[in-house]
Short mmCIF file of C-alpha atoms and ligand atoms in Angstrom, two decimals:
data_model
loop_
_atom_site.label_atom_id
_atom_site.label_comp_id
_atom_site.label_asym_id
_atom_site.label_seq_id
_atom_site.Cartn_x
_atom_site.Cartn_y
_atom_site.Cartn_z
CA MET Y 1 -26.75 -0.04 -15.29
CA ARG Y 2 -25.24 -2.51 -17.74
CA SER Y 3 -21.74 -2.04 -16.30
CA ALA Y 4 -23.14 -2.65 -12.80
CA ASN Y 5 -24.75 -5.87 -14.04
CA LEU Y 6 -21.51 -6.94 -15.74
CA ALA Y 7 -19.74 -6.25 -12.44
CA ALA Y 8 -22.32 -8.33 -10.52
CA VAL Y 9 -21.71 -11.34 -12.80
CA LEU Y 10 -17.92 -10.99 -12.45
CA ALA Y 11 -18.17 -10.70 -8.65
CA CYS Y 12 -20.35 -13.80 -8.52
CA LEU Y 13 -17.75 -15.80 -10.49
CA ARG Y 14 -14.91 -14.44 -8.35
CA ASP Y 15 -16.59 -15.15 -5.01
CA ASP Y 16 -18.46 -18.39 -5.80
CA GLY Y 17 -16.36 -19.96 -8.56
CA PRO Y 18 -17.35 -21.33 -12.00
CA ARG Y 19 -21.10 -21.69 -12.56
CA SER Y 20 -23.76 -22.14 -15.21
CA ARG Y 21 -25.83 -19.28 -16.62
CA ALA Y 22 -28.80 -20.52 -14.59
CA GLN Y 23 -26.75 -20.43 -11.39
CA LEU Y 24 -25.46 -16.96 -12.29
CA ALA Y 25 -29.04 -15.78 -12.79
CA ALA Y 26 -29.97 -17.17 -9.37
CA GLY Y 27 -26.88 -15.64 -7.77
CA THR Y 28 -27.34 -12.15 -9.22
CA GLY Y 29 -31.14 -11.93 -9.33
CA LEU Y 30 -31.02 -11.20 -13.09
CA THR Y 31 -32.99 -13.06 -15.76
CA LYS Y 32 -31.32 -15.89 -17.60
CA ALA Y 33 -31.64 -13.98 -20.89
CA THR Y 34 -29.90 -10.96 -19.37
CA VAL Y 35 -27.17 -13.14 -17.92
CA SER Y 36 -26.59 -14.78 -21.31
CA SER Y 37 -26.15 -11.38 -22.94
CA LEU Y 38 -23.83 -10.18 -20.15
CA VAL Y 39 -21.72 -13.34 -20.33
CA GLY Y 40 -21.41 -12.86 -24.09
CA GLU Y 41 -20.07 -9.36 -23.56
CA LEU Y 42 -17.65 -10.49 -20.82
CA VAL Y 43 -16.35 -13.19 -23.18
CA ASP Y 44 -15.85 -10.51 -25.85
CA ARG Y 45 -13.89 -8.44 -23.32
CA GLY Y 46 -11.71 -11.45 -22.54
CA LEU Y 47 -12.78 -11.51 -18.87
CA VAL Y 48 -14.63 -14.84 -18.77
CA SER Y 49 -14.51 -18.05 -20.73
CA GLU Y 50 -16.89 -20.93 -21.21
CA GLY Y 51 -15.49 -24.30 -20.43
CA GLY Y 52 -16.53 -27.63 -18.95
CA LEU Y 53 -20.01 -28.96 -18.51
CA LEU Y 54 -21.94 -28.78 -15.26
CA ARG Y 55 -21.44 -32.05 -13.39
CA PRO Y 56 -23.85 -34.84 -14.34
CA GLY Y 57 -26.87 -35.50 -12.17
CA SER Y 58 -28.66 -32.25 -12.92
CA VAL Y 59 -31.91 -32.58 -14.81
CA GLY Y 60 -32.21 -31.60 -18.47
CA ARG Y 61 -29.58 -30.40 -20.89
CA PRO Y 62 -26.18 -30.04 -19.23
CA GLY Y 63 -25.24 -26.39 -18.76
CA THR Y 64 -21.92 -24.94 -19.86
CA LEU Y 65 -19.81 -23.58 -17.04
CA VAL Y 66 -18.77 -19.94 -17.13
CA GLU Y 67 -15.52 -19.02 -15.38
CA LEU Y 68 -13.14 -16.09 -15.00
CA ALA Y 69 -10.67 -16.11 -17.89
CA GLY Y 70 -7.19 -17.07 -16.78
CA ARG Y 71 -5.52 -15.12 -19.58
CA GLY Y 72 -5.58 -11.59 -20.78
CA THR Y 73 -6.36 -8.98 -18.19
CA CYS Y 74 -3.78 -8.72 -15.40
CA GLY Y 75 -2.78 -6.47 -12.52
CA ILE Y 76 0.80 -5.93 -11.36
CA GLY Y 77 1.97 -5.63 -7.75
CA VAL Y 78 5.42 -4.16 -7.10
CA GLU Y 79 7.18 -4.08 -3.74
CA ILE Y 80 10.01 -1.75 -2.79
CA ASN Y 81 11.43 -3.10 0.44
CA VAL Y 82 14.48 -2.37 2.53
CA ASP Y 83 16.39 -5.34 1.15
CA TYR Y 84 14.60 -6.47 -1.99
CA LEU Y 85 12.45 -5.53 -4.97
CA ALA Y 86 9.59 -7.81 -6.04
CA VAL Y 87 7.04 -7.93 -8.84
CA LEU Y 88 4.01 -10.21 -9.18
CA VAL Y 89 1.43 -10.45 -11.99
CA LEU Y 90 -2.05 -11.70 -11.17
CA ASP Y 91 -4.77 -12.40 -13.75
CA VAL Y 92 -8.50 -11.82 -13.18
CA ALA Y 93 -8.93 -15.48 -12.27
CA GLY Y 94 -6.53 -14.97 -9.35
CA GLU Y 95 -3.69 -16.99 -10.87
CA VAL Y 96 -0.09 -15.80 -10.53
CA ARG Y 97 1.26 -15.39 -14.08
CA ARG Y 98 4.76 -14.24 -13.17
CA GLN Y 99 6.77 -13.33 -10.11
CA ALA Y 100 10.29 -12.15 -9.50
CA ARG Y 101 12.32 -10.88 -6.57
CA VAL Y 102 15.85 -9.50 -6.40
CA ALA Y 103 17.92 -8.79 -3.29
CA LEU Y 104 18.79 -5.09 -3.11
CA ASP Y 105 20.33 -2.95 -0.38
CA THR Y 106 17.72 -0.26 -1.01
CA ALA Y 107 18.80 1.96 1.86
CA ALA Y 108 22.27 2.36 0.33
CA LEU Y 109 20.92 3.64 -3.01
CA GLU Y 110 19.29 6.84 -4.20
CA PRO Y 111 15.49 6.51 -4.57
CA ALA Y 112 15.76 7.42 -8.28
CA GLU Y 113 18.06 4.46 -8.92
CA VAL Y 114 15.81 2.04 -7.03
CA LEU Y 115 12.76 3.37 -8.87
CA ALA Y 116 14.51 2.92 -12.23
CA ARG Y 117 15.22 -0.73 -11.40
CA ALA Y 118 11.70 -1.35 -10.12
CA SER Y 119 10.22 0.32 -13.18
CA ALA Y 120 12.35 -1.85 -15.50
CA MET Y 121 11.23 -5.03 -13.69
CA THR Y 122 7.62 -3.88 -14.02
CA ALA Y 123 8.00 -3.01 -17.70
CA ALA Y 124 9.34 -6.53 -18.39
CA ALA Y 125 6.31 -8.03 -16.63
CA HIS Y 126 3.92 -5.72 -18.48
CA ALA Y 127 5.49 -6.61 -21.85
CA GLU Y 128 4.77 -10.30 -21.22
CA HIS Y 129 1.40 -9.88 -19.46
CA PRO Y 130 -0.29 -6.60 -20.41
CA ALA Y 131 -1.75 -5.10 -17.24
CA VAL Y 132 -4.52 -2.63 -16.47
CA GLY Y 133 -2.64 -1.06 -13.58
CA VAL Y 134 0.16 -1.22 -11.03
CA THR Y 135 0.14 -0.91 -7.25
CA VAL Y 136 3.44 -0.28 -5.50
CA ALA Y 137 3.88 -1.48 -1.92
CA PHE Y 138 6.17 0.69 0.18
CA PRO Y 139 7.37 0.12 3.77
CA GLY Y 140 6.20 3.39 5.24
CA GLY Y 141 3.41 5.93 5.38
CA VAL Y 142 2.17 7.14 2.00
CA GLN Y 143 -0.24 9.94 1.14
CA GLY Y 144 -1.38 9.93 -2.46
CA SER Y 145 1.75 8.55 -4.05
CA VAL Y 146 4.21 10.54 -1.93
CA VAL Y 147 6.17 8.96 0.93
CA ARG Y 148 5.45 10.77 4.21
CA THR Y 149 7.24 8.54 6.71
CA ALA Y 150 9.87 5.87 6.11
CA PRO Y 151 11.76 5.01 9.30
CA ASN Y 152 13.94 2.42 7.55
CA LEU Y 153 14.36 4.34 4.26
CA PRO Y 154 14.64 7.93 5.48
CA ARG Y 155 15.87 9.44 2.22
CA TRP Y 156 12.59 8.45 0.55
CA VAL Y 157 10.51 10.97 2.52
CA GLY Y 158 9.00 13.37 -0.01
CA THR Y 159 9.58 11.02 -2.97
CA ASP Y 160 6.70 10.64 -5.45
CA VAL Y 161 6.88 6.88 -6.01
CA ALA Y 162 4.32 6.78 -8.84
CA ALA Y 163 6.35 9.31 -10.83
CA GLY Y 164 9.13 6.71 -11.02
CA PHE Y 165 6.83 4.48 -13.09
CA ALA Y 166 5.62 7.20 -15.49
CA GLU Y 167 7.19 5.51 -18.53
CA LEU Y 168 4.75 2.62 -18.20
CA ALA Y 169 1.79 4.87 -19.02
CA LEU Y 170 -0.40 2.83 -16.65
CA PRO Y 171 -2.43 3.86 -13.60
CA VAL Y 172 -0.02 3.55 -10.64
CA ARG Y 173 -1.13 3.54 -7.01
CA VAL Y 174 1.15 3.48 -3.98
CA ALA Y 175 0.21 2.00 -0.61
CA ASN Y 176 1.70 0.77 2.63
CA ASP Y 177 3.14 -2.75 2.26
CA ALA Y 178 1.51 -4.24 5.37
CA ASP Y 179 -1.90 -2.84 4.40
CA LEU Y 180 -1.61 -4.54 1.00
CA SER Y 181 -0.48 -7.76 2.68
CA ALA Y 182 -3.52 -7.67 4.97
CA LEU Y 183 -5.73 -7.24 1.89
CA ALA Y 184 -3.99 -10.20 0.22
CA GLU Y 185 -4.74 -12.40 3.24
CA TRP Y 186 -8.27 -11.12 3.28
CA SER Y 187 -8.97 -11.54 -0.46
CA ALA Y 188 -7.87 -15.15 -0.88
CA GLY Y 189 -6.64 -18.14 1.02
CA PRO Y 190 -7.73 -19.76 4.28
CA HIS Y 191 -8.82 -16.50 5.95
CA ALA Y 192 -10.63 -14.93 3.00
CA HIS Y 193 -13.24 -12.44 4.12
CA VAL Y 194 -12.77 -12.92 7.87
CA PRO Y 195 -14.24 -9.53 8.89
CA ASP Y 196 -11.76 -8.85 11.70
CA LEU Y 197 -8.17 -9.72 10.96
CA VAL Y 198 -4.84 -8.38 12.17
CA TYR Y 199 -1.81 -8.96 9.95
CA LEU Y 200 1.71 -8.58 11.31
CA THR Y 201 4.74 -8.80 9.08
CA GLY Y 202 8.33 -9.11 10.16
CA GLU Y 203 10.96 -7.72 7.84
CA VAL Y 204 13.60 -5.11 8.55
CA GLY Y 205 10.64 -3.13 9.81
CA VAL Y 206 7.60 -4.56 11.53
CA GLY Y 207 4.39 -3.67 9.75
CA GLY Y 208 0.77 -4.14 10.62
CA GLY Y 209 -2.46 -4.16 8.68
CA VAL Y 210 -5.75 -4.11 10.54
CA ILE Y 211 -9.09 -5.07 8.99
CA THR Y 212 -12.09 -4.37 11.19
CA GLY Y 213 -15.64 -5.09 10.09
CA GLY Y 214 -14.30 -5.94 6.62
CA GLN Y 215 -12.64 -2.53 6.20
CA LEU Y 216 -8.94 -1.73 6.16
CA LEU Y 217 -8.09 0.66 8.99
CA ARG Y 218 -6.24 3.63 7.50
CA GLY Y 219 -6.53 6.38 10.10
CA SER Y 220 -6.54 10.12 9.43
CA THR Y 221 -3.10 10.21 7.80
CA GLY Y 222 -2.83 6.68 6.41
CA LEU Y 223 -0.65 5.46 9.25
CA GLY Y 224 -3.31 3.40 11.05
CA GLY Y 225 -1.96 -0.06 11.82
CA GLU Y 226 1.69 1.04 11.66
CA VAL Y 227 2.45 -0.94 14.78
CA GLY Y 228 6.23 -1.30 14.53
CA HIS Y 229 6.76 1.93 16.42
CA LEU Y 230 4.50 1.21 19.36
CA ALA Y 231 6.55 2.30 22.38
CA LEU Y 232 6.49 -1.08 24.08
CA THR Y 233 9.85 -1.60 25.68
CA PRO Y 234 12.00 0.29 28.16
CA GLY Y 235 15.13 -0.76 26.20
CA ASP Y 236 17.43 1.87 24.74
CA ALA Y 237 18.00 0.23 21.34
CA ALA Y 238 17.77 2.96 18.70
CA CYS Y 239 15.02 2.58 16.11
CA GLY Y 240 15.19 3.73 12.50
CA CYS Y 241 12.50 6.29 13.35
CA GLY Y 242 14.91 8.11 15.69
CA ARG Y 243 13.24 7.05 18.92
CA THR Y 244 14.03 4.23 21.33
CA GLY Y 245 11.84 1.55 22.82
CA CYS Y 246 9.90 0.74 19.62
CA TRP Y 247 8.46 -2.77 19.26
CA GLU Y 248 10.44 -3.13 16.01
CA THR Y 249 13.74 -2.88 17.93
CA VAL Y 250 12.73 -6.05 19.79
CA VAL Y 251 11.11 -8.19 17.08
CA GLY Y 252 12.34 -6.72 13.77
CA LEU Y 253 14.68 -8.68 11.51
CA ALA Y 254 17.69 -6.65 12.66
CA ALA Y 255 17.01 -7.65 16.29
CA LEU Y 256 16.86 -11.32 15.32
CA LEU Y 257 20.04 -11.26 13.24
CA ARG Y 258 21.92 -9.24 15.86
CA ALA Y 259 20.97 -11.71 18.57
CA ALA Y 260 21.63 -14.79 16.42
CA ALA Y 261 24.89 -13.86 14.72
CA ASP Y 262 28.02 -11.72 15.12
CA PRO Y 263 29.04 -9.08 12.56
CA GLY Y 264 30.75 -10.81 9.63
CA ASP Y 265 28.51 -13.88 9.91
CA PRO Y 266 26.97 -14.51 6.46
CA LEU Y 267 23.53 -14.25 8.10
CA ARG Y 268 24.12 -10.52 8.39
CA ASP Y 269 25.04 -9.94 4.73
CA PRO Y 270 22.27 -7.75 3.25
CA GLY Y 271 23.38 -8.72 -0.27
CA ARG Y 272 22.22 -12.31 0.29
CA ASP Y 273 18.64 -13.29 -0.42
CA LEU Y 274 16.58 -12.96 2.74
CA GLU Y 275 14.81 -16.30 2.39
CA ASP Y 276 18.18 -18.08 2.09
CA ARG Y 277 19.40 -16.37 5.25
CA LEU Y 278 16.22 -17.27 7.11
CA ALA Y 279 16.47 -20.87 5.94
CA GLU Y 280 19.92 -20.89 7.51
CA VAL Y 281 18.53 -19.55 10.80
CA ALA Y 282 15.97 -22.38 10.74
CA ASP Y 283 18.71 -24.95 10.03
CA ARG Y 284 20.75 -23.70 12.98
CA ALA Y 285 17.67 -23.86 15.23
CA ARG Y 286 16.88 -27.42 14.12
CA ASP Y 287 20.50 -28.37 14.81
CA GLY Y 288 19.91 -27.17 18.38
CA ASP Y 289 22.22 -24.14 18.27
CA ALA Y 290 21.64 -22.55 21.67
CA ARG Y 291 22.26 -18.96 20.59
CA THR Y 292 19.81 -19.23 17.67
CA LEU Y 293 17.13 -20.88 19.81
CA ALA Y 294 17.46 -18.21 22.53
CA ALA Y 295 17.19 -15.43 19.93
CA LEU Y 296 14.04 -16.99 18.46
CA ALA Y 297 12.46 -17.51 21.89
CA ASP Y 298 13.05 -13.83 22.74
CA ILE Y 299 11.47 -12.75 19.43
CA GLY Y 300 8.46 -15.00 20.07
CA THR Y 301 7.94 -13.57 23.55
CA GLY Y 302 8.31 -10.01 22.25
CA LEU Y 303 5.75 -10.76 19.56
CA GLY Y 304 3.29 -12.06 22.14
CA VAL Y 305 3.68 -8.92 24.28
CA GLY Y 306 2.81 -6.64 21.33
CA ALA Y 307 0.15 -8.94 19.90
CA ALA Y 308 -1.64 -8.73 23.27
CA VAL Y 309 -1.99 -4.95 22.81
CA LEU Y 310 -3.45 -5.40 19.31
CA VAL Y 311 -5.78 -8.20 20.40
CA SER Y 312 -7.07 -6.03 23.25
CA LEU Y 313 -7.67 -3.10 20.90
CA PHE Y 314 -9.19 -4.85 17.88
CA ASP Y 315 -10.48 -8.24 19.10
CA PRO Y 316 -9.62 -9.92 15.78
CA ALA Y 317 -10.92 -13.38 14.85
CA VAL Y 318 -7.45 -14.21 13.62
CA VAL Y 319 -3.93 -12.80 13.84
CA VAL Y 320 -1.91 -13.66 10.73
CA LEU Y 321 1.89 -13.61 10.90
CA GLY Y 322 3.71 -12.84 7.66
CA GLY Y 323 7.22 -12.10 6.40
CA TYR Y 324 9.96 -13.70 8.45
CA PHE Y 325 7.53 -14.36 11.32
CA ALA Y 326 5.86 -16.91 9.02
CA GLN Y 327 9.07 -18.45 7.71
CA LEU Y 328 10.37 -19.04 11.26
CA GLY Y 329 6.92 -19.50 12.77
CA GLU Y 330 7.54 -23.01 14.03
CA PHE Y 331 10.06 -21.59 16.51
CA LEU Y 332 8.06 -18.48 17.42
CA LEU Y 333 4.51 -19.73 18.03
CA ASP Y 334 5.06 -21.41 21.42
CA PRO Y 335 6.71 -18.46 23.23
CA LEU Y 336 4.33 -16.09 21.44
CA THR Y 337 1.23 -17.97 22.57
CA GLN Y 338 2.57 -18.16 26.10
CA ALA Y 339 3.19 -14.41 26.32
CA LEU Y 340 -0.14 -13.63 24.67
CA GLY Y 341 -2.06 -16.01 26.91
CA ALA Y 342 -0.61 -14.35 30.01
CA ARG Y 343 -1.95 -10.96 28.88
CA VAL Y 344 -5.39 -11.49 27.33
CA ALA Y 345 -8.35 -13.45 28.59
CA ASP Y 346 -9.21 -15.16 25.33
CA PRO Y 347 -6.28 -16.89 23.63
CA HIS Y 348 -6.88 -15.65 20.09
CA ARG Y 349 -6.04 -17.66 17.04
CA VAL Y 350 -2.56 -16.88 15.73
CA VAL Y 351 -1.76 -18.44 12.36
CA LEU Y 352 1.08 -18.31 9.87
CA SER Y 353 0.60 -16.71 6.48
CA THR Y 354 0.96 -19.09 3.54
CA LEU Y 355 1.76 -16.20 1.18
CA GLY Y 356 5.26 -15.67 2.54
CA PHE Y 357 7.10 -12.69 1.14
CA THR Y 358 4.66 -12.44 -1.77
CA ALA Y 359 1.80 -11.08 0.35
CA ALA Y 360 2.42 -7.38 -0.38
CA VAL Y 361 2.87 -7.81 -4.14
CA ARG Y 362 -0.12 -10.11 -4.31
CA GLY Y 363 -2.23 -7.55 -2.44
CA GLY Y 364 -0.89 -4.87 -4.79
CA ALA Y 365 -1.84 -6.85 -7.89
CA HIS Y 366 -5.27 -7.51 -6.37
CA VAL Y 367 -5.80 -3.77 -5.82
CA ALA Y 368 -4.54 -3.00 -9.35
CA LEU Y 369 -7.25 -5.29 -10.76
CA GLN Y 370 -10.11 -3.78 -8.74
CA PRO Y 371 -11.19 -1.24 -11.41
CA VAL Y 372 -11.96 -4.19 -13.72
CA PHE Y 373 -14.31 -5.70 -11.14
CA THR Y 374 -15.88 -2.30 -10.42
CA ASP Y 375 -16.49 -1.50 -14.11
CA PRO Y 376 -15.74 -4.33 -16.59
CA THR Y 377 -16.33 -1.96 -19.53
CA THR Y 378 -12.93 -0.40 -18.78
CA VAL Y 379 -11.47 -3.49 -20.51
CA PRO Y 380 -11.79 -3.03 -24.29
CA LEU Y 381 -13.68 -5.48 -26.50
CA GLU Y 382 -11.21 -7.83 -28.15
CA ALA Y 383 -10.66 -7.04 -31.82
CA SER Y 384 -10.88 -10.70 -32.82
CA ALA Y 385 -14.10 -11.33 -30.92
ZN1 LIG W 1 10.55 3.36 15.84
#
């Protein structure tokens, strides 16, 4: 009962922002005396702090504002992607405490070596910002913590990803990267808590995360929303999954780079940071390079064709584009909207993610922190309190 009440106070602060005890009592339906006692305990657990005064104008003694504590308890998101590793630390107040990304040709390495590097990056983050848990984003289908499908990282099938982080002695979850990105879009930012949202991310693979009625669509084997392998095109370009005609072969990063640059062009060097390479694509497009512009127009049209299928199936209030689709969005939105508008009656809202390539790690850190919001007593009382 008490842990549920502590959780209700935390949720109120997370969803509605800093407030006075009286406002917390009104928001949770608890008495002011109970709220005061709960706030005291949450302060002792380092989860909330008391700061500024309620703005003037209210009658009587000014109330002290209670807010989520920006220090202390953190969650860590880790992303293993085809061409980079990333780590992000989020505190309970939703502030990013640390983030890092390194370019890595993951497909060329053994999973054990990649896991060792990812684990070392995570340990460094945990040493600086002690965390309650870790969630690892992986570009494929995951059951439990074992990779079941990984079209772009085939040698990972059967790998227990969580086992690679055992040295940390922290709870480690593993989830699909696009699903975590969709949760990141849904948990914060301009589209927070839109009940029906489709997230599409363009990287080497094309991932999708679908939230319907406020719930993440997982499907019977966790592959729900894995849209990159929709058989959408008659083309014979081979996909990493072994089939041909997948949507990813038309709009994935490889398709863009192949169309925009010849082999040997620095754009196609997987050892270079992806954002730098994409910035160069954007520069070429702004300079009016015909080949780059044609490649981007084709990607935009291909995106619209597939988005029309998803819009017809899920009727989302918003379609959020992430990954490279967001970084090059200014060149993709017009052809995309045109192709989409020709295929669905209602031109749905397509927007660009503002989280960039941090969406999956941010969603992972958010998920890693959830046990704290479910049961705040899992965080120990501070010795100095
Ligand atoms: Zn495929």
